PDB file of C-alpha atoms in Angstrom:
ATOM      1  CA  ASP A   1     143.537 -83.244  54.914  1.00  0.00           C
ATOM      2  CA  GLN A   2     144.594 -86.835  54.496  1.00  0.00           C
ATOM      3  CA  GLN A   3     141.539 -89.084  54.445  1.00  0.00           C
ATOM      4  CA  VAL A   4     143.532 -92.326  54.269  1.00  0.00           C
ATOM      5  CA  LYS A   5     146.588 -92.691  56.457  1.00  0.00           C
ATOM      6  CA  GLN A   6     149.299 -95.293  56.595  1.00  0.00           C
ATOM      7  CA  ASN A   7     151.325 -94.249  59.590  1.00  0.00           C
ATOM      8  CA  SER A   8     154.210 -96.659  59.138  1.00  0.00           C
ATOM      9  CA  PRO A   9     156.413 -95.702  56.182  1.00  0.00           C
ATOM     10  CA  SER A  10     158.317 -98.979  56.455  1.00  0.00           C
ATOM     11  CA  LEU A  11     158.160-102.428  58.009  1.00  0.00           C
ATOM     12  CA  SER A  12     160.718-105.243  58.191  1.00  0.00           C
ATOM     13  CA  VAL A  13     159.661-108.825  58.804  1.00  0.00           C
ATOM     14  CA  GLN A  14     161.489-112.136  58.884  1.00  0.00           C
ATOM     15  CA  GLU A  15     160.614-114.627  56.154  1.00  0.00           C
ATOM     16  CA  GLY A  16     157.914-117.027  57.331  1.00  0.00           C
ATOM     17  CA  ARG A  17     156.531-114.640  59.926  1.00  0.00           C
ATOM     18  CA  ILE A  18     153.343-112.585  59.749  1.00  0.00           C
ATOM     19  CA  SER A  19     153.367-109.107  58.173  1.00  0.00           C
ATOM     20  CA  ILE A  20     150.701-106.714  59.414  1.00  0.00           C
ATOM     21  CA  LEU A  21     150.160-103.486  57.516  1.00  0.00           C
ATOM     22  CA  ASN A  22     147.804-100.914  58.965  1.00  0.00           C
ATOM     23  CA  CYS A  23     145.611 -98.202  57.528  1.00  0.00           C
ATOM     24  CA  ASP A  24     143.284 -95.619  59.099  1.00  0.00           C
ATOM     25  CA  TYR A  25     140.639 -93.516  57.410  1.00  0.00           C
ATOM     26  CA  THR A  26     138.550 -90.534  58.400  1.00  0.00           C
ATOM     27  CA  ASN A  27     135.715 -90.423  55.870  1.00  0.00           C
ATOM     28  CA  SER A  28     132.752 -92.514  57.054  1.00  0.00           C
ATOM     29  CA  MET A  29     131.300 -92.412  53.521  1.00  0.00           C
ATOM     30  CA  PHE A  30     133.909 -94.851  52.241  1.00  0.00           C
ATOM     31  CA  ASP A  31     132.188 -98.129  51.377  1.00  0.00           C
ATOM     32  CA  TYR A  32     134.968-100.144  49.815  1.00  0.00           C
ATOM     33  CA  PHE A  33     138.613-100.650  50.652  1.00  0.00           C
ATOM     34  CA  LEU A  34     141.456-102.058  48.604  1.00  0.00           C
ATOM     35  CA  TRP A  35     145.096-102.963  48.998  1.00  0.00           C
ATOM     36  CA  TYR A  36     147.578-102.537  46.189  1.00  0.00           C
ATOM     37  CA  LYS A  37     151.155-103.749  45.932  1.00  0.00           C
ATOM     38  CA  LYS A  38     153.751-101.785  43.998  1.00  0.00           C
ATOM     39  CA  TYR A  39     157.193-102.767  42.797  1.00  0.00           C
ATOM     40  CA  PRO A  40     159.674-100.081  41.657  1.00  0.00           C
ATOM     41  CA  ALA A  41     159.055 -98.767  38.124  1.00  0.00           C
ATOM     42  CA  GLU A  42     155.740-100.628  37.868  1.00  0.00           C
ATOM     43  CA  GLY A  43     152.141 -99.578  38.363  1.00  0.00           C
ATOM     44  CA  PRO A  44     150.246-100.681  41.476  1.00  0.00           C
ATOM     45  CA  THR A  45     148.830-104.204  41.326  1.00  0.00           C
ATOM     46  CA  PHE A  46     145.468-104.965  42.900  1.00  0.00           C
ATOM     47  CA  LEU A  47     145.866-107.394  45.788  1.00  0.00           C
ATOM     48  CA  ILE A  48     142.694-107.760  47.838  1.00  0.00           C
ATOM     49  CA  SER A  49     139.618-105.757  48.732  1.00  0.00           C
ATOM     50  CA  ILE A  50     136.784-105.627  51.248  1.00  0.00           C
ATOM     51  CA  SER A  51     133.342-104.126  51.257  1.00  0.00           C
ATOM     52  CA  SER A  52     132.254-102.058  54.241  1.00  0.00           C
ATOM     53  CA  ILE A  53     129.525-104.603  55.002  1.00  0.00           C
ATOM     54  CA  LYS A  54     132.150-107.217  55.839  1.00  0.00           C
ATOM     55  CA  ASP A  55     134.810-107.380  58.513  1.00  0.00           C
ATOM     56  CA  LYS A  56     137.158-109.909  56.941  1.00  0.00           C
ATOM     57  CA  ASN A  57     138.180-111.106  53.512  1.00  0.00           C
ATOM     58  CA  GLU A  58     140.733-113.814  52.866  1.00  0.00           C
ATOM     59  CA  ASP A  59     142.615-114.799  49.713  1.00  0.00           C
ATOM     60  CA  GLY A  60     145.369-117.327  50.151  1.00  0.00           C
ATOM     61  CA  ARG A  61     148.138-115.842  52.282  1.00  0.00           C
ATOM     62  CA  PHE A  62     146.430-112.440  52.361  1.00  0.00           C
ATOM     63  CA  THR A  63     143.673-111.396  54.760  1.00  0.00           C
ATOM     64  CA  VAL A  64     142.168-107.959  55.139  1.00  0.00           C
ATOM     65  CA  PHE A  65     140.366-106.990  58.341  1.00  0.00           C
ATOM     66  CA  LEU A  66     138.028-104.020  58.630  1.00  0.00           C
ATOM     67  CA  ASN A  67     137.009-102.370  61.895  1.00  0.00           C
ATOM     68  CA  LYS A  68     134.416 -99.783  60.918  1.00  0.00           C
ATOM     69  CA  SER A  69     133.900 -98.389  64.402  1.00  0.00           C
ATOM     70  CA  ALA A  70     137.617 -97.629  64.654  1.00  0.00           C
ATOM     71  CA  LYS A  71     137.869 -96.653  60.969  1.00  0.00           C
ATOM     72  CA  HIS A  72     140.804 -99.004  60.691  1.00  0.00           C
ATOM     73  CA  LEU A  73     141.817-101.760  58.347  1.00  0.00           C
ATOM     74  CA  SER A  74     144.781-104.057  58.232  1.00  0.00           C
ATOM     75  CA  LEU A  75     146.400-106.433  55.785  1.00  0.00           C
ATOM     76  CA  HIS A  76     147.892-109.658  57.126  1.00  0.00           C
ATOM     77  CA  ILE A  77     150.350-111.666  55.065  1.00  0.00           C
ATOM     78  CA  VAL A  78     151.072-115.157  56.393  1.00  0.00           C
ATOM     79  CA  PRO A  79     153.646-116.535  55.859  1.00  0.00           C
ATOM     80  CA  SER A  80     155.685-113.635  54.515  1.00  0.00           C
ATOM     81  CA  GLN A  81     157.962-114.363  51.578  1.00  0.00           C
ATOM     82  CA  PRO A  82     160.875-112.360  50.119  1.00  0.00           C
ATOM     83  CA  GLY A  83     158.812-111.762  46.961  1.00  0.00           C
ATOM     84  CA  ASP A  84     156.311-109.854  49.093  1.00  0.00           C
ATOM     85  CA  SER A  85     158.867-107.057  49.521  1.00  0.00           C
ATOM     86  CA  ALA A  86     157.214-104.040  47.909  1.00  0.00           C
ATOM     87  CA  VAL A  87     155.327-100.861  48.762  1.00  0.00           C
ATOM     88  CA  TYR A  88     151.762-101.536  49.881  1.00  0.00           C
ATOM     89  CA  PHE A  89     149.074 -98.902  49.376  1.00  0.00           C
ATOM     90  CA  CYS A  90     145.762 -98.816  51.151  1.00  0.00           C
ATOM     91  CA  ALA A  91     142.931 -97.224  49.134  1.00  0.00           C
ATOM     92  CA  ALA A  92     139.317 -96.340  49.833  1.00  0.00           C
ATOM     93  CA  SER A  93     136.348 -95.518  47.652  1.00  0.00           C
ATOM     94  CA  TYR A  94     132.707 -94.533  47.763  1.00  0.00           C
ATOM     95  CA  GLY A  95     130.426 -94.956  44.810  1.00  0.00           C
ATOM     96  CA  SER A  96     133.042 -96.881  42.795  1.00  0.00           C
ATOM     97  CA  TYR A  97     134.635 -93.711  41.520  1.00  0.00           C
ATOM     98  CA  GLN A  98     138.004 -92.324  42.431  1.00  0.00           C
ATOM     99  CA  LEU A  99     140.233 -94.136  44.864  1.00  0.00           C
ATOM    100  CA  THR A 100     141.779 -92.222  47.745  1.00  0.00           C
ATOM    101  CA  PHE A 101     145.193 -93.628  48.570  1.00  0.00           C
ATOM    102  CA  GLY A 102     147.436 -93.631  51.587  1.00  0.00           C
ATOM    103  CA  LYS A 103     151.117 -92.792  51.169  1.00  0.00           C
ATOM    104  CA  GLY A 104     152.180 -96.428  51.326  1.00  0.00           C
ATOM    105  CA  THR A 105     154.196 -98.726  53.572  1.00  0.00           C
ATOM    106  CA  LYS A 106     157.414-100.254  52.307  1.00  0.00           C
ATOM    107  CA  LEU A 107     157.566-103.897  53.375  1.00  0.00           C
ATOM    108  CA  SER A 108     160.912-105.674  53.480  1.00  0.00           C
ATOM    109  CA  VAL A 109     160.862-109.419  54.044  1.00  0.00           C
ATOM    110  CA  ILE A 110     164.232-110.613  55.235  1.00  0.00           C
ATOM    111  CA  PRO A 111     165.299-114.126  54.156  1.00  0.00           C
TER     112      PRO A 111
ATOM    113  CA  GLY B   1     147.752-106.878  25.357  1.00  0.00           C
ATOM    114  CA  ALA B   2     145.735-107.857  28.369  1.00  0.00           C
ATOM    115  CA  GLY B   3     146.720-105.006  30.667  1.00  0.00           C
ATOM    116  CA  VAL B   4     146.642-101.222  30.725  1.00  0.00           C
ATOM    117  CA  SER B   5     149.408 -99.713  28.622  1.00  0.00           C
ATOM    118  CA  GLN B   6     150.859 -96.223  28.795  1.00  0.00           C
ATOM    119  CA  SER B   7     153.240 -94.286  26.594  1.00  0.00           C
ATOM    120  CA  PRO B   8     155.821 -92.955  26.736  1.00  0.00           C
ATOM    121  CA  SER B   9     157.325 -94.731  29.737  1.00  0.00           C
ATOM    122  CA  ASN B  10     159.621 -91.780  30.351  1.00  0.00           C
ATOM    123  CA  LYS B  11     159.432 -88.180  29.210  1.00  0.00           C
ATOM    124  CA  VAL B  12     161.911 -85.400  29.854  1.00  0.00           C
ATOM    125  CA  THR B  13     160.786 -81.961  28.793  1.00  0.00           C
ATOM    126  CA  GLU B  14     161.840 -78.382  29.244  1.00  0.00           C
ATOM    127  CA  LYS B  15     159.842 -76.037  31.413  1.00  0.00           C
ATOM    128  CA  GLY B  16     157.187 -74.270  29.386  1.00  0.00           C
ATOM    129  CA  LYS B  17     156.703 -77.010  26.788  1.00  0.00           C
ATOM    130  CA  ASP B  18     153.502 -78.995  26.308  1.00  0.00           C
ATOM    131  CA  VAL B  19     153.398 -82.756  26.821  1.00  0.00           C
ATOM    132  CA  GLU B  20     150.904 -85.428  25.904  1.00  0.00           C
ATOM    133  CA  LEU B  21     150.609 -88.720  27.784  1.00  0.00           C
ATOM    134  CA  ARG B  22     148.688 -91.676  26.405  1.00  0.00           C
ATOM    135  CA  CYS B  23     146.729 -94.474  28.061  1.00  0.00           C
ATOM    136  CA  ASP B  24     145.272 -97.586  26.486  1.00  0.00           C
ATOM    137  CA  PRO B  25     142.876 -99.295  28.942  1.00  0.00           C
ATOM    138  CA  ILE B  26     141.922-102.937  29.234  1.00  0.00           C
ATOM    139  CA  SER B  27     139.572-103.874  26.426  1.00  0.00           C
ATOM    140  CA  GLY B  28     135.953-103.628  27.520  1.00  0.00           C
ATOM    141  CA  HIS B  29     136.659-101.432  30.536  1.00  0.00           C
ATOM    142  CA  THR B  30     134.338 -98.443  30.381  1.00  0.00           C
ATOM    143  CA  ALA B  31     135.850 -96.433  33.229  1.00  0.00           C
ATOM    144  CA  LEU B  32     139.275 -94.809  33.025  1.00  0.00           C
ATOM    145  CA  TYR B  33     141.184 -92.866  35.661  1.00  0.00           C
ATOM    146  CA  TRP B  34     144.293 -90.703  35.773  1.00  0.00           C
ATOM    147  CA  TYR B  35     146.388 -90.369  38.917  1.00  0.00           C
ATOM    148  CA  ARG B  36     149.808 -88.965  39.623  1.00  0.00           C
ATOM    149  CA  GLN B  37     152.396 -89.861  42.207  1.00  0.00           C
ATOM    150  CA  SER B  38     154.915 -87.265  43.254  1.00  0.00           C
ATOM    151  CA  LEU B  39     158.081 -88.257  45.090  1.00  0.00           C
ATOM    152  CA  GLY B  40     157.289 -89.653  48.539  1.00  0.00           C
ATOM    153  CA  GLN B  41     153.569 -89.153  48.130  1.00  0.00           C
ATOM    154  CA  GLY B  42     150.583 -91.396  47.629  1.00  0.00           C
ATOM    155  CA  LEU B  43     148.593 -91.482  44.442  1.00  0.00           C
ATOM    156  CA  GLU B  44     146.656 -88.303  43.745  1.00  0.00           C
ATOM    157  CA  PHE B  45     143.426 -88.536  41.719  1.00  0.00           C
ATOM    158  CA  LEU B  46     143.276 -86.306  38.652  1.00  0.00           C
ATOM    159  CA  ILE B  47     140.279 -87.191  36.475  1.00  0.00           C
ATOM    160  CA  TYR B  48     137.755 -89.952  35.800  1.00  0.00           C
ATOM    161  CA  PHE B  49     136.054 -90.957  32.545  1.00  0.00           C
ATOM    162  CA  GLN B  50     132.943 -93.058  32.129  1.00  0.00           C
ATOM    163  CA  GLY B  51     132.859 -93.790  28.424  1.00  0.00           C
ATOM    164  CA  ASN B  52     133.978 -90.619  26.694  1.00  0.00           C
ATOM    165  CA  SER B  53     132.628 -88.202  29.258  1.00  0.00           C
ATOM    166  CA  ALA B  54     134.418 -86.937  32.337  1.00  0.00           C
ATOM    167  CA  PRO B  55     131.910 -86.520  35.178  1.00  0.00           C
ATOM    168  CA  ASP B  56     134.674 -85.823  37.664  1.00  0.00           C
ATOM    169  CA  LYS B  57     137.515 -83.435  36.813  1.00  0.00           C
ATOM    170  CA  SER B  58     137.904 -82.289  40.399  1.00  0.00           C
ATOM    171  CA  GLY B  59     141.481 -83.476  40.771  1.00  0.00           C
ATOM    172  CA  LEU B  60     143.019 -81.563  37.887  1.00  0.00           C
ATOM    173  CA  PRO B  61     145.499 -79.239  39.630  1.00  0.00           C
ATOM    174  CA  SER B  62     145.200 -76.307  37.221  1.00  0.00           C
ATOM    175  CA  ASP B  63     143.760 -75.279  33.864  1.00  0.00           C
ATOM    176  CA  ARG B  64     147.067 -76.281  32.270  1.00  0.00           C
ATOM    177  CA  PHE B  65     145.901 -79.886  32.646  1.00  0.00           C
ATOM    178  CA  SER B  66     143.313 -81.406  30.336  1.00  0.00           C
ATOM    179  CA  ALA B  67     142.313 -84.884  29.257  1.00  0.00           C
ATOM    180  CA  GLU B  68     140.164 -86.476  26.660  1.00  0.00           C
ATOM    181  CA  ARG B  69     138.986 -89.933  25.754  1.00  0.00           C
ATOM    182  CA  THR B  70     137.820 -91.007  22.349  1.00  0.00           C
ATOM    183  CA  GLY B  71     135.893 -94.065  21.208  1.00  0.00           C
ATOM    184  CA  GLY B  72     135.480 -95.151  24.797  1.00  0.00           C
ATOM    185  CA  SER B  73     139.042 -96.398  24.718  1.00  0.00           C
ATOM    186  CA  VAL B  74     142.319 -94.473  24.460  1.00  0.00           C
ATOM    187  CA  SER B  75     142.811 -91.418  26.634  1.00  0.00           C
ATOM    188  CA  THR B  76     145.355 -88.624  26.470  1.00  0.00           C
ATOM    189  CA  LEU B  77     146.392 -86.351  29.315  1.00  0.00           C
ATOM    190  CA  THR B  78     147.825 -83.044  28.146  1.00  0.00           C
ATOM    191  CA  ILE B  79     149.867 -80.689  30.274  1.00  0.00           C
ATOM    192  CA  GLN B  80     150.457 -77.256  28.779  1.00  0.00           C
ATOM    193  CA  ARG B  81     153.318 -74.947  29.700  1.00  0.00           C
ATOM    194  CA  THR B  82     154.859 -77.549  31.996  1.00  0.00           C
ATOM    195  CA  GLN B  83     156.326 -76.474  35.330  1.00  0.00           C
ATOM    196  CA  GLN B  84     158.911 -78.231  37.477  1.00  0.00           C
ATOM    197  CA  GLU B  85     156.242 -79.140  40.046  1.00  0.00           C
ATOM    198  CA  ASP B  86     154.527 -81.212  37.332  1.00  0.00           C
ATOM    199  CA  SER B  87     157.377 -83.736  37.581  1.00  0.00           C
ATOM    200  CA  ALA B  88     155.814 -86.983  38.778  1.00  0.00           C
ATOM    201  CA  VAL B  89     154.767 -90.444  37.668  1.00  0.00           C
ATOM    202  CA  TYR B  90     151.437 -90.267  35.869  1.00  0.00           C
ATOM    203  CA  LEU B  91     149.388 -93.437  36.238  1.00  0.00           C
ATOM    204  CA  CYS B  92     146.359 -94.534  34.312  1.00  0.00           C
ATOM    205  CA  ALA B  93     143.878 -97.129  35.545  1.00  0.00           C
ATOM    206  CA  SER B  94     140.745 -98.724  34.148  1.00  0.00           C
ATOM    207  CA  SER B  95     137.809-100.627  35.586  1.00  0.00           C
ATOM    208  CA  ARG B  96     134.687-102.354  34.305  1.00  0.00           C
ATOM    209  CA  GLY B  97     132.639 -99.287  35.163  1.00  0.00           C
ATOM    210  CA  GLN B  98     130.111 -98.165  37.689  1.00  0.00           C
ATOM    211  CA  GLY B  99     129.702-100.625  40.526  1.00  0.00           C
ATOM    212  CA  PHE B 100     133.107-102.176  39.968  1.00  0.00           C
ATOM    213  CA  TYR B 101     135.588-100.874  42.487  1.00  0.00           C
ATOM    214  CA  GLU B 102     138.760-102.668  41.442  1.00  0.00           C
ATOM    215  CA  GLN B 103     140.957-100.514  39.245  1.00  0.00           C
ATOM    216  CA  TYR B 104     143.808-101.940  37.215  1.00  0.00           C
ATOM    217  CA  PHE B 105     146.848 -99.769  36.661  1.00  0.00           C
ATOM    218  CA  GLY B 106     149.298 -99.284  33.853  1.00  0.00           C
ATOM    219  CA  PRO B 107     153.054 -98.991  34.419  1.00  0.00           C
ATOM    220  CA  GLY B 108     152.967 -95.189  34.426  1.00  0.00           C
ATOM    221  CA  THR B 109     154.768 -92.391  32.608  1.00  0.00           C
ATOM    222  CA  ARG B 110     157.623 -90.759  34.482  1.00  0.00           C
ATOM    223  CA  LEU B 111     157.598 -87.064  33.597  1.00  0.00           C
ATOM    224  CA  THR B 112     160.618 -84.920  34.376  1.00  0.00           C
ATOM    225  CA  VAL B 113     160.442 -81.177  33.759  1.00  0.00           C
ATOM    226  CA  THR B 114     163.852 -79.526  33.629  1.00  0.00           C
TER     227      THR B 114
END
């Protein structure tokens, strides 16, 4: 039973446009959500996070939106750059213990 | 170094042999986690340490897997009698401890069981 789902395995976006990566979860106990970025042959790199008491968190070009009633979160990247091409993982946690990850979305930003 | 380090970066072993994977967390981080990523899958939680104790071993897939942490720092993950399905990238992460959600990952160890 997958508690965190990223339904799009891949996404292609033109450079300069907005990238929107989506994530759904089923466990209402999750109280914190994170996005990680992963390049080939490297470990995941923490990108941005949001607590369940908020609905938006912004950091530069990256914004995460949380819709608790829909159990849905999204990551917006504006403007997208070729260096953003990577696999993006959504993760969720409760109690600051283990993270539960989605399977990832491969983002390709086309110059 | 400033980040999480793992060794070896790659390990090829024959089925039935034991392997030991090492993780060196960020200095001062009290919590340490092991995950693995099989081909085409997300990251799967294996075990969590707070200090030297492991309050959550729920993710270990079988009794062939064990882990320890000494001195509140370095951790080793041991897989005994390796099987082909153990082939994966094993990732270690650390965090500041309870109440701190952000985990910082090492580069991983790619294990191939032939």
